[in-house]
Amino acid sequence: LAVLQKEIKTQREAIADAERAGRPELAAEAAAQISQLETYLPQPLTTAEIETLARAAIAEVGATSAREMGQVMKVLMPRLQGRAEGAQVSQIVRQLLG
């Protein structure tokens, strides 16, 4: 799972580099590789599903402020492994605690 995610990230960076270099054929090739790799990943969670799991983690930890966000993320991220991006989860947790 981690290997697939790393390769997808690498391909996304390759798309950005190809677009900056004016090479749309390379960007298209990298996008095709991403599509192929994503078929092997579990279905990503929706924002509502992430929010539900985040609320449960907040209640489990007993967090009441943004200062305790690290504790919540420590509990939550293993549950979401491969099904949600950390930046999206972090933003949702920050909103719930803020």
mmCIF file of N, CA and C in Angstrom:
data_model
loop_
_atom_site.group_PDB
_atom_site.id
_atom_site.type_symbol
_atom_site.label_atom_id
_atom_site.label_comp_id
_atom_site.label_asym_id
_atom_site.label_seq_id
_atom_site.Cartn_x
_atom_site.Cartn_y
_atom_site.Cartn_z
ATOM 1 N N LEU A 1 0.825 -1.187 0.000
ATOM 2 C CA LEU A 1 0.000 0.000 0.000
ATOM 3 C C LEU A 1 0.871 1.253 0.000
ATOM 4 N N ALA A 2 1.862 1.266 0.860
ATOM 5 C CA ALA A 2 2.753 2.428 0.950
ATOM 6 C C ALA A 2 3.542 2.616 -0.343
ATOM 7 N N VAL A 3 3.937 1.511 -0.960
ATOM 8 C CA VAL A 3 4.689 1.589 -2.210
ATOM 9 C C VAL A 3 3.817 2.195 -3.309
ATOM 10 N N LEU A 4 2.569 1.765 -3.388
ATOM 11 C CA LEU A 4 1.653 2.312 -4.395
ATOM 12 C C LEU A 4 1.429 3.806 -4.173
ATOM 13 N N GLN A 5 1.204 4.188 -2.922
ATOM 14 C CA GLN A 5 0.977 5.598 -2.618
ATOM 15 C C GLN A 5 2.201 6.438 -2.959
ATOM 16 N N LYS A 6 3.366 5.907 -2.684
ATOM 17 C CA LYS A 6 4.592 6.649 -2.988
ATOM 18 C C LYS A 6 4.753 6.813 -4.496
ATOM 19 N N GLU A 7 4.459 5.770 -5.246
ATOM 20 C CA GLU A 7 4.583 5.848 -6.698
ATOM 21 C C GLU A 7 3.561 6.819 -7.292
ATOM 22 N N ILE A 8 2.356 6.837 -6.751
ATOM 23 C CA ILE A 8 1.350 7.792 -7.217
ATOM 24 C C ILE A 8 1.810 9.209 -6.939
ATOM 25 N N LYS A 9 2.374 9.440 -5.773
ATOM 26 C CA LYS A 9 2.890 10.769 -5.436
ATOM 27 C C LYS A 9 4.000 11.166 -6.406
ATOM 28 N N THR A 10 4.882 10.228 -6.716
ATOM 29 C CA THR A 10 5.970 10.493 -7.660
ATOM 30 C C THR A 10 5.415 10.851 -9.035
ATOM 31 N N GLN A 11 4.392 10.136 -9.469
ATOM 32 C CA GLN A 11 3.791 10.410 -10.774
ATOM 33 C C GLN A 11 3.091 11.771 -10.789
ATOM 34 N N ARG A 12 2.474 12.154 -9.678
ATOM 35 C CA ARG A 12 1.839 13.490 -9.608
ATOM 36 C C ARG A 12 2.894 14.580 -9.724
ATOM 37 N N GLU A 13 4.033 14.357 -9.095
ATOM 38 C CA GLU A 13 5.129 15.317 -9.218
ATOM 39 C C GLU A 13 5.648 15.352 -10.650
ATOM 40 N N ALA A 14 5.680 14.202 -11.295
ATOM 41 C CA ALA A 14 6.120 14.135 -12.693
ATOM 42 C C ALA A 14 5.163 14.906 -13.597
ATOM 43 N N ILE A 15 3.872 14.840 -13.304
ATOM 44 C CA ILE A 15 2.887 15.601 -14.083
ATOM 45 C C ILE A 15 3.158 17.091 -13.941
ATOM 46 N N ALA A 16 3.385 17.532 -12.710
ATOM 47 C CA ALA A 16 3.651 18.960 -12.476
ATOM 48 C C ALA A 16 4.919 19.400 -13.210
ATOM 49 N N ASP A 17 5.959 18.571 -13.141
ATOM 50 C CA ASP A 17 7.212 18.896 -13.832
ATOM 51 C C ASP A 17 7.017 18.937 -15.342
ATOM 52 N N ALA A 18 6.267 17.991 -15.880
ATOM 53 C CA ALA A 18 6.031 17.937 -17.332
ATOM 54 C C ALA A 18 5.228 19.145 -17.795
ATOM 55 N N GLU A 19 4.264 19.554 -17.005
ATOM 56 C CA GLU A 19 3.461 20.726 -17.370
ATOM 57 C C GLU A 19 4.307 21.991 -17.354
ATOM 58 N N ARG A 20 5.199 22.108 -16.356
ATOM 59 C CA ARG A 20 6.082 23.278 -16.307
ATOM 60 C C ARG A 20 7.046 23.296 -17.488
ATOM 61 N N ALA A 21 7.424 22.107 -17.948
ATOM 62 C CA ALA A 21 8.367 22.004 -19.057
ATOM 63 C C ALA A 21 7.672 22.056 -20.416
ATOM 64 N N GLY A 22 6.334 22.136 -20.416
ATOM 65 C CA GLY A 22 5.610 22.191 -21.678
ATOM 66 C C GLY A 22 5.601 20.850 -22.404
ATOM 67 N N ARG A 23 5.542 19.758 -21.672
ATOM 68 C CA ARG A 23 5.562 18.410 -22.254
ATOM 69 C C ARG A 23 4.254 17.684 -21.925
ATOM 70 N N PRO A 24 3.168 18.022 -22.601
ATOM 71 C CA PRO A 24 1.867 17.410 -22.281
ATOM 72 C C PRO A 24 1.841 15.898 -22.486
ATOM 73 N N GLU A 25 2.659 15.377 -23.415
ATOM 74 C CA GLU A 25 2.664 13.929 -23.646
ATOM 75 C C GLU A 25 3.211 13.185 -22.424
ATOM 76 N N LEU A 26 4.198 13.777 -21.743
ATOM 77 C CA LEU A 26 4.736 13.153 -20.529
ATOM 78 C C LEU A 26 3.727 13.232 -19.385
ATOM 79 N N ALA A 27 3.017 14.349 -19.308
ATOM 80 C CA ALA A 27 1.989 14.505 -18.276
ATOM 81 C C ALA A 27 0.874 13.485 -18.484
ATOM 82 N N ALA A 28 0.476 13.281 -19.734
ATOM 83 C CA ALA A 28 -0.572 12.316 -20.039
ATOM 84 C C ALA A 28 -0.132 10.896 -19.692
ATOM 85 N N GLU A 29 1.117 10.583 -19.965
ATOM 86 C CA GLU A 29 1.653 9.260 -19.651
ATOM 87 C C GLU A 29 1.649 9.022 -18.138
ATOM 88 N N ALA A 30 2.066 10.023 -17.368
ATOM 89 C CA ALA A 30 2.078 9.903 -15.911
ATOM 90 C C ALA A 30 0.656 9.779 -15.365
ATOM 91 N N ALA A 31 -0.283 10.518 -15.958
ATOM 92 C CA ALA A 31 -1.683 10.431 -15.528
ATOM 93 C C ALA A 31 -2.244 9.036 -15.787
ATOM 94 N N ALA A 32 -1.870 8.442 -16.904
ATOM 95 C CA ALA A 32 -2.314 7.083 -17.215
ATOM 96 C C ALA A 32 -1.749 6.094 -16.199
ATOM 97 N N GLN A 33 -0.503 6.295 -15.802
ATOM 98 C CA GLN A 33 0.107 5.412 -14.805
ATOM 99 C C GLN A 33 -0.598 5.554 -13.453
ATOM 100 N N ILE A 34 -0.974 6.783 -13.104
ATOM 101 C CA ILE A 34 -1.696 7.007 -11.855
ATOM 102 C C ILE A 34 -3.031 6.269 -11.887
ATOM 103 N N SER A 35 -3.738 6.383 -12.998
ATOM 104 C CA SER A 35 -5.031 5.694 -13.122
ATOM 105 C C SER A 35 -4.872 4.189 -12.942
ATOM 106 N N GLN A 36 -3.843 3.643 -13.524
ATOM 107 C CA GLN A 36 -3.586 2.208 -13.402
ATOM 108 C C GLN A 36 -3.271 1.827 -11.957
ATOM 109 N N LEU A 37 -2.423 2.603 -11.298
ATOM 110 C CA LEU A 37 -2.034 2.297 -9.922
ATOM 111 C C LEU A 37 -3.207 2.428 -8.951
ATOM 112 N N GLU A 38 -4.080 3.405 -9.188
ATOM 113 C CA GLU A 38 -5.202 3.647 -8.282
ATOM 114 C C GLU A 38 -6.191 2.485 -8.253
ATOM 115 N N THR A 39 -6.197 1.662 -9.286
ATOM 116 C CA THR A 39 -7.109 0.520 -9.290
ATOM 117 C C THR A 39 -6.749 -0.484 -8.200
ATOM 118 N N TYR A 40 -5.513 -0.457 -7.713
ATOM 119 C CA TYR A 40 -5.063 -1.378 -6.674
ATOM 120 C C TYR A 40 -5.240 -0.838 -5.262
ATOM 121 N N LEU A 41 -5.601 0.424 -5.137
ATOM 122 C CA LEU A 41 -5.775 1.034 -3.818
ATOM 123 C C LEU A 41 -7.202 0.847 -3.324
ATOM 124 N N PRO A 42 -7.404 0.831 -1.995
ATOM 125 C CA PRO A 42 -8.770 0.763 -1.468
ATOM 126 C C PRO A 42 -9.532 2.039 -1.820
ATOM 127 N N GLN A 43 -10.855 1.926 -1.820
ATOM 128 C CA GLN A 43 -11.717 3.068 -2.138
ATOM 129 C C GLN A 43 -11.486 4.182 -1.118
ATOM 130 N N PRO A 44 -11.239 5.414 -1.579
ATOM 131 C CA PRO A 44 -11.015 6.514 -0.628
ATOM 132 C C PRO A 44 -12.290 6.848 0.150
ATOM 133 N N LEU A 45 -12.104 7.330 1.360
ATOM 134 C CA LEU A 45 -13.227 7.721 2.206
ATOM 135 C C LEU A 45 -13.776 9.078 1.774
ATOM 136 N N THR A 46 -15.060 9.285 1.989
ATOM 137 C CA THR A 46 -15.668 10.582 1.718
ATOM 138 C C THR A 46 -15.363 11.520 2.883
ATOM 139 N N THR A 47 -15.592 12.789 2.673
ATOM 140 C CA THR A 47 -15.369 13.771 3.736
ATOM 141 C C THR A 47 -16.246 13.465 4.940
ATOM 142 N N ALA A 48 -17.489 13.066 4.699
ATOM 143 C CA ALA A 48 -18.402 12.740 5.799
ATOM 144 C C ALA A 48 -17.904 11.543 6.596
ATOM 145 N N GLU A 49 -17.380 10.537 5.919
ATOM 146 C CA GLU A 49 -16.846 9.359 6.612
ATOM 147 C C GLU A 49 -15.627 9.721 7.447
ATOM 148 N N ILE A 50 -14.767 10.562 6.891
ATOM 149 C CA ILE A 50 -13.582 11.006 7.635
ATOM 150 C C ILE A 50 -14.010 11.792 8.867
ATOM 151 N N GLU A 51 -14.996 12.658 8.687
ATOM 152 C CA GLU A 51 -15.477 13.479 9.798
ATOM 153 C C GLU A 51 -16.048 12.594 10.915
ATOM 154 N N THR A 52 -16.793 11.568 10.555
ATOM 155 C CA THR A 52 -17.356 10.655 11.546
ATOM 156 C C THR A 52 -16.250 9.952 12.334
ATOM 157 N N LEU A 53 -15.249 9.450 11.625
ATOM 158 C CA LEU A 53 -14.127 8.788 12.295
ATOM 159 C C LEU A 53 -13.323 9.773 13.135
ATOM 160 N N ALA A 54 -13.195 11.014 12.661
ATOM 161 C CA ALA A 54 -12.468 12.037 13.419
ATOM 162 C C ALA A 54 -13.204 12.374 14.706
ATOM 163 N N ARG A 55 -14.522 12.487 14.630
ATOM 164 C CA ARG A 55 -15.303 12.766 15.847
ATOM 165 C C ARG A 55 -15.126 11.644 16.870
ATOM 166 N N ALA A 56 -15.109 10.409 16.395
ATOM 167 C CA ALA A 56 -14.919 9.269 17.292
ATOM 168 C C ALA A 56 -13.536 9.312 17.934
ATOM 169 N N ALA A 57 -12.516 9.655 17.163
ATOM 170 C CA ALA A 57 -11.160 9.738 17.692
ATOM 171 C C ALA A 57 -11.040 10.877 18.700
ATOM 172 N N ILE A 58 -11.688 11.995 18.420
ATOM 173 C CA ILE A 58 -11.666 13.134 19.346
ATOM 174 C C ILE A 58 -12.311 12.740 20.669
ATOM 175 N N ALA A 59 -13.429 12.044 20.587
ATOM 176 C CA ALA A 59 -14.107 11.593 21.806
ATOM 177 C C ALA A 59 -13.251 10.574 22.557
ATOM 178 N N GLU A 60 -12.606 9.681 21.836
ATOM 179 C CA GLU A 60 -11.759 8.658 22.455
ATOM 180 C C GLU A 60 -10.594 9.284 23.216
ATOM 181 N N VAL A 61 -9.975 10.295 22.607
ATOM 182 C CA VAL A 61 -8.828 10.960 23.226
ATOM 183 C C VAL A 61 -9.295 11.948 24.289
ATOM 184 N N GLY A 62 -10.504 12.474 24.120
ATOM 185 C CA GLY A 62 -11.012 13.485 25.042
ATOM 186 C C GLY A 62 -10.477 14.869 24.719
ATOM 187 N N ALA A 63 -10.144 15.087 23.462
ATOM 188 C CA ALA A 63 -9.573 16.373 23.034
ATOM 189 C C ALA A 63 -10.641 17.463 23.046
ATOM 190 N N THR A 64 -10.229 18.650 23.485
ATOM 191 C CA THR A 64 -11.158 19.771 23.531
ATOM 192 C C THR A 64 -10.609 21.014 22.831
ATOM 193 N N SER A 65 -9.340 20.980 22.426
ATOM 194 C CA SER A 65 -8.756 22.151 21.776
ATOM 195 C C SER A 65 -7.791 21.712 20.683
ATOM 196 N N ALA A 66 -7.404 22.677 19.862
ATOM 197 C CA ALA A 66 -6.488 22.408 18.753
ATOM 198 C C ALA A 66 -5.103 21.979 19.250
ATOM 199 N N ARG A 67 -4.778 22.291 20.493
ATOM 200 C CA ARG A 67 -3.483 21.890 21.048
ATOM 201 C C ARG A 67 -3.364 20.372 21.162
ATOM 202 N N GLU A 68 -4.488 19.699 21.207
ATOM 203 C CA GLU A 68 -4.494 18.236 21.345
ATOM 204 C C GLU A 68 -4.650 17.528 20.000
ATOM 205 N N MET A 69 -4.476 18.270 18.931
ATOM 206 C CA MET A 69 -4.634 17.733 17.596
ATOM 207 C C MET A 69 -3.672 16.579 17.319
ATOM 208 N N GLY A 70 -2.455 16.677 17.811
ATOM 209 C CA GLY A 70 -1.463 15.624 17.605
ATOM 210 C C GLY A 70 -1.906 14.288 18.180
ATOM 211 N N GLN A 71 -2.528 14.321 19.336
ATOM 212 C CA GLN A 71 -3.021 13.096 19.963
ATOM 213 C C GLN A 71 -4.140 12.481 19.123
ATOM 214 N N VAL A 72 -5.012 13.325 18.611
ATOM 215 C CA VAL A 72 -6.127 12.849 17.784
ATOM 216 C C VAL A 72 -5.585 12.231 16.498
ATOM 217 N N MET A 73 -4.652 12.920 15.861
ATOM 218 C CA MET A 73 -4.090 12.422 14.601
ATOM 219 C C MET A 73 -3.354 11.095 14.820
ATOM 220 N N LYS A 74 -2.700 10.951 15.954
ATOM 221 C CA LYS A 74 -1.966 9.731 16.275
ATOM 222 C C LYS A 74 -2.916 8.530 16.350
ATOM 223 N N VAL A 75 -4.109 8.752 16.865
ATOM 224 C CA VAL A 75 -5.110 7.690 16.965
ATOM 225 C C VAL A 75 -5.811 7.482 15.623
ATOM 226 N N LEU A 76 -6.090 8.560 14.927
ATOM 227 C CA LEU A 76 -6.917 8.516 13.725
ATOM 228 C C LEU A 76 -6.199 8.001 12.482
ATOM 229 N N MET A 77 -4.992 8.431 12.237
ATOM 230 C CA MET A 77 -4.314 8.103 10.978
ATOM 231 C C MET A 77 -4.135 6.605 10.723
ATOM 232 N N PRO A 78 -3.800 5.787 11.721
ATOM 233 C CA PRO A 78 -3.707 4.350 11.419
ATOM 234 C C PRO A 78 -5.041 3.751 10.941
ATOM 235 N N ARG A 79 -6.141 4.317 11.385
ATOM 236 C CA ARG A 79 -7.460 3.833 10.981
ATOM 237 C C ARG A 79 -7.791 4.216 9.536
ATOM 238 N N LEU A 80 -7.168 5.261 9.053
ATOM 239 C CA LEU A 80 -7.458 5.772 7.710
ATOM 240 C C LEU A 80 -6.377 5.413 6.705
ATOM 241 N N GLN A 81 -5.401 4.643 7.116
ATOM 242 C CA GLN A 81 -4.238 4.338 6.290
ATOM 243 C C GLN A 81 -4.624 3.932 4.869
ATOM 244 N N GLY A 82 -4.158 4.704 3.915
ATOM 245 C CA GLY A 82 -4.386 4.390 2.514
ATOM 246 C C GLY A 82 -5.737 4.794 1.982
ATOM 247 N N ARG A 83 -6.599 5.321 2.836
ATOM 248 C CA ARG A 83 -7.943 5.671 2.385
ATOM 249 C C ARG A 83 -8.231 7.158 2.457
ATOM 250 N N ALA A 84 -7.281 7.938 2.994
ATOM 251 C CA ALA A 84 -7.450 9.385 3.075
ATOM 252 C C ALA A 84 -6.072 10.029 3.175
ATOM 253 N N GLU A 85 -5.951 11.223 2.607
ATOM 254 C CA GLU A 85 -4.683 11.952 2.665
ATOM 255 C C GLU A 85 -4.573 12.696 3.983
ATOM 256 N N GLY A 86 -3.374 12.736 4.506
ATOM 257 C CA GLY A 86 -3.125 13.368 5.797
ATOM 258 C C GLY A 86 -3.525 14.827 5.848
ATOM 259 N N ALA A 87 -3.302 15.550 4.762
ATOM 260 C CA ALA A 87 -3.647 16.978 4.739
ATOM 261 C C ALA A 87 -5.157 17.179 4.882
ATOM 262 N N GLN A 88 -5.928 16.346 4.213
ATOM 263 C CA GLN A 88 -7.386 16.447 4.294
ATOM 264 C C GLN A 88 -7.865 16.097 5.702
ATOM 265 N N VAL A 89 -7.311 15.049 6.283
ATOM 266 C CA VAL A 89 -7.680 14.627 7.632
ATOM 267 C C VAL A 89 -7.318 15.717 8.635
ATOM 268 N N SER A 90 -6.133 16.273 8.489
ATOM 269 C CA SER A 90 -5.677 17.335 9.379
ATOM 270 C C SER A 90 -6.620 18.530 9.339
ATOM 271 N N GLN A 91 -7.037 18.911 8.147
ATOM 272 C CA GLN A 91 -7.949 20.050 7.996
ATOM 273 C C GLN A 91 -9.287 19.770 8.681
ATOM 274 N N ILE A 92 -9.811 18.573 8.535
ATOM 275 C CA ILE A 92 -11.094 18.223 9.148
ATOM 276 C C ILE A 92 -10.967 18.226 10.672
ATOM 277 N N VAL A 93 -9.904 17.627 11.188
ATOM 278 C CA VAL A 93 -9.706 17.590 12.638
ATOM 279 C C VAL A 93 -9.549 19.010 13.189
ATOM 280 N N ARG A 94 -8.796 19.841 12.478
ATOM 281 C CA ARG A 94 -8.601 21.228 12.915
ATOM 282 C C ARG A 94 -9.948 21.956 12.988
ATOM 283 N N GLN A 95 -10.808 21.748 11.998
ATOM 284 C CA GLN A 95 -12.139 22.385 12.004
ATOM 285 C C GLN A 95 -12.984 21.900 13.170
ATOM 286 N N LEU A 96 -12.927 20.603 13.438
ATOM 287 C CA LEU A 96 -13.730 20.046 14.522
ATOM 288 C C LEU A 96 -13.250 20.521 15.899
ATOM 289 N N LEU A 97 -11.952 20.712 16.034
ATOM 290 C CA LEU A 97 -11.404 21.160 17.307
ATOM 291 C C LEU A 97 -11.435 22.681 17.472
ATOM 292 N N GLY A 98 -11.559 23.390 16.366
ATOM 293 C CA GLY A 98 -11.469 24.847 16.400
ATOM 294 C C GLY A 98 -12.712 25.552 16.688
#
